[in-house]
Structures are given as structure tokens and as C-alpha cells.
CSV table of C-alpha atoms in Angstrom, one decimal:
chain,number,residue,atom,x,y,z
A,7,MET,CA,109.7,108.0,101.6
A,8,ASN,CA,111.8,104.9,101.9
A,9,ARG,CA,112.5,102.5,99.1
A,10,ILE,CA,113.6,98.9,99.1
A,11,LEU,CA,115.1,97.3,96.0
A,12,VAL,CA,114.7,93.6,95.5
A,13,ILE,CA,116.5,91.5,92.9
A,14,LEU,CA,114.8,88.2,92.2
A,15,THR,CA,116.6,85.5,90.2
A,16,ILE,CA,114.8,82.3,89.3
A,17,ASP,CA,116.3,79.0,88.4
A,18,THR,CA,115.5,78.9,84.7
A,19,ASP,CA,117.2,75.5,84.3
A,20,ASN,CA,114.5,73.8,86.3
A,21,LEU,CA,111.2,75.4,85.3
A,22,PRO,CA,108.1,73.3,85.9
A,23,ASP,CA,105.8,72.3,83.0
A,24,ASN,CA,103.1,74.7,84.4
A,25,PHE,CA,105.4,77.7,84.3
A,26,PRO,CA,103.0,79.7,82.1
A,27,GLN,CA,100.3,79.3,84.7
A,28,ILE,CA,102.7,80.3,87.5
A,29,LEU,CA,103.6,83.4,85.4
A,30,GLN,CA,100.0,84.4,85.2
A,31,GLN,CA,99.6,84.0,89.0
A,32,GLU,CA,102.8,86.0,89.5
A,33,ARG,CA,101.5,88.9,87.4
A,34,ALA,CA,98.2,88.9,89.4
A,35,VAL,CA,100.0,89.2,92.7
A,36,VAL,CA,102.3,91.9,91.5
A,37,ALA,CA,99.4,93.9,90.0
A,38,GLN,CA,97.6,93.7,93.4
A,39,TRP,CA,100.8,95.0,95.2
A,40,LYS,CA,100.9,97.9,92.7
A,41,LYS,CA,97.2,98.6,93.3
A,42,GLU,CA,97.7,98.6,97.0
A,43,GLY,CA,100.4,101.2,96.6
A,44,PHE,CA,103.5,99.6,98.1
A,45,LEU,CA,105.1,98.3,94.9
A,46,GLU,CA,106.4,101.3,93.0
A,47,GLN,CA,107.9,99.6,90.0
A,48,LEU,CA,108.7,96.2,88.5
A,49,PHE,CA,111.4,95.8,85.9
A,50,LEU,CA,111.9,92.5,84.0
A,51,ARG,CA,115.5,91.5,83.4
A,52,PRO,CA,116.6,91.2,79.8
A,53,THR,CA,118.1,87.8,80.6
A,54,LYS,CA,114.6,86.5,81.4
A,55,ASN,CA,115.8,85.0,84.6
A,56,GLY,CA,114.1,87.3,87.1
A,57,ALA,CA,113.0,90.8,87.9
A,58,VAL,CA,113.8,93.9,89.9
A,59,LEU,CA,111.1,95.3,92.2
A,60,ILE,CA,111.1,98.6,94.0
A,61,PHE,CA,108.9,98.8,97.1
A,62,LYS,CA,108.0,102.1,98.9
A,63,ASP,CA,106.7,103.0,102.3
A,64,ILE,CA,107.1,99.5,103.9
A,65,ASP,CA,109.9,98.1,105.9
A,66,GLU,CA,112.4,95.4,105.0
A,67,GLU,CA,110.7,92.8,107.2
A,68,LYS,CA,107.4,93.3,105.4
A,69,VAL,CA,109.2,93.1,102.0
A,70,ASN,CA,110.8,89.8,103.0
A,71,GLN,CA,107.4,88.4,104.1
A,72,LEU,CA,105.8,89.5,100.8
A,73,MET,CA,108.4,88.0,98.7
A,74,THR,CA,107.7,84.5,100.2
A,75,THR,CA,104.1,84.8,98.9
A,76,LEU,CA,105.1,85.2,95.2
A,77,PRO,CA,104.2,82.2,93.0
A,78,PHE,CA,107.8,82.4,91.7
A,79,TYR,CA,109.3,82.1,95.3
A,80,PRO,CA,109.7,78.3,95.1
A,81,LEU,CA,111.6,78.8,91.8
A,82,LYS,CA,114.0,81.3,93.2
A,83,LYS,CA,117.7,80.9,92.7
A,84,SER,CA,118.4,84.0,94.9
A,85,ILE,CA,116.6,87.1,96.3
A,86,GLU,CA,118.6,90.2,97.3
A,87,VAL,CA,116.9,92.8,99.4
A,88,LEU,CA,118.5,96.2,99.5
A,89,PRO,CA,117.2,99.1,101.5
A,90,LEU,CA,117.9,102.4,99.8
A,91,ILE,CA,118.6,105.9,101.2
A,92,LYS,CA,117.8,108.9,99.0
A,93,ASP,CA,120.7,111.3,98.5
A,94,ALA,CA,119.2,114.6,99.8
A,95,SER,CA,121.7,116.7,97.9
A,96,LEU,CA,120.3,115.6,94.5
């Protein structure tokens, strides 16, 4: 089972006035991904400037495409996509 880690950082210095509404939309999209089974986990960053997402059983190309559909995507400062390989010895 493959995993892909995504680190999303948003530009908190330039948030739009409707940020609370965008946040609600973001939560709905992420909840749908979780329901569909390809988002394993979402962690919020303590700095409140982004999140870490862990996808499973989809490829990097699909993850990159999905990330562009997030309501926060236009607010991004950076997105780092890291495919992971499980250490079979552990």
C-alpha cells in the first residue's frame, strides 16, 4: 500500500476577507476525500499556516491533480509532495 505525504503551506500574510468560508469549503473537500478512502490522515500544523496530508493507494500524479482542487490552493505559499516507501524490516 503506497503512501504520499503532502505538506501544504498557505500564505497567512495575505488571507482574503472570506477566509472562514474558504476554510469551511476546504473541510468539506477533505472530508469527501476521507470518505472516498484515498486520504488516510490530515494533520494541522501548530503554526496555523498549513497542513500535512497523507494519501494512500493513489499515484503522485493524481495527488498533484487533487491538490489543485482544494479551496486553499490559490492561497498556497508552497506544496511539497513526497512519495513514501515503507521499510519492510519494521
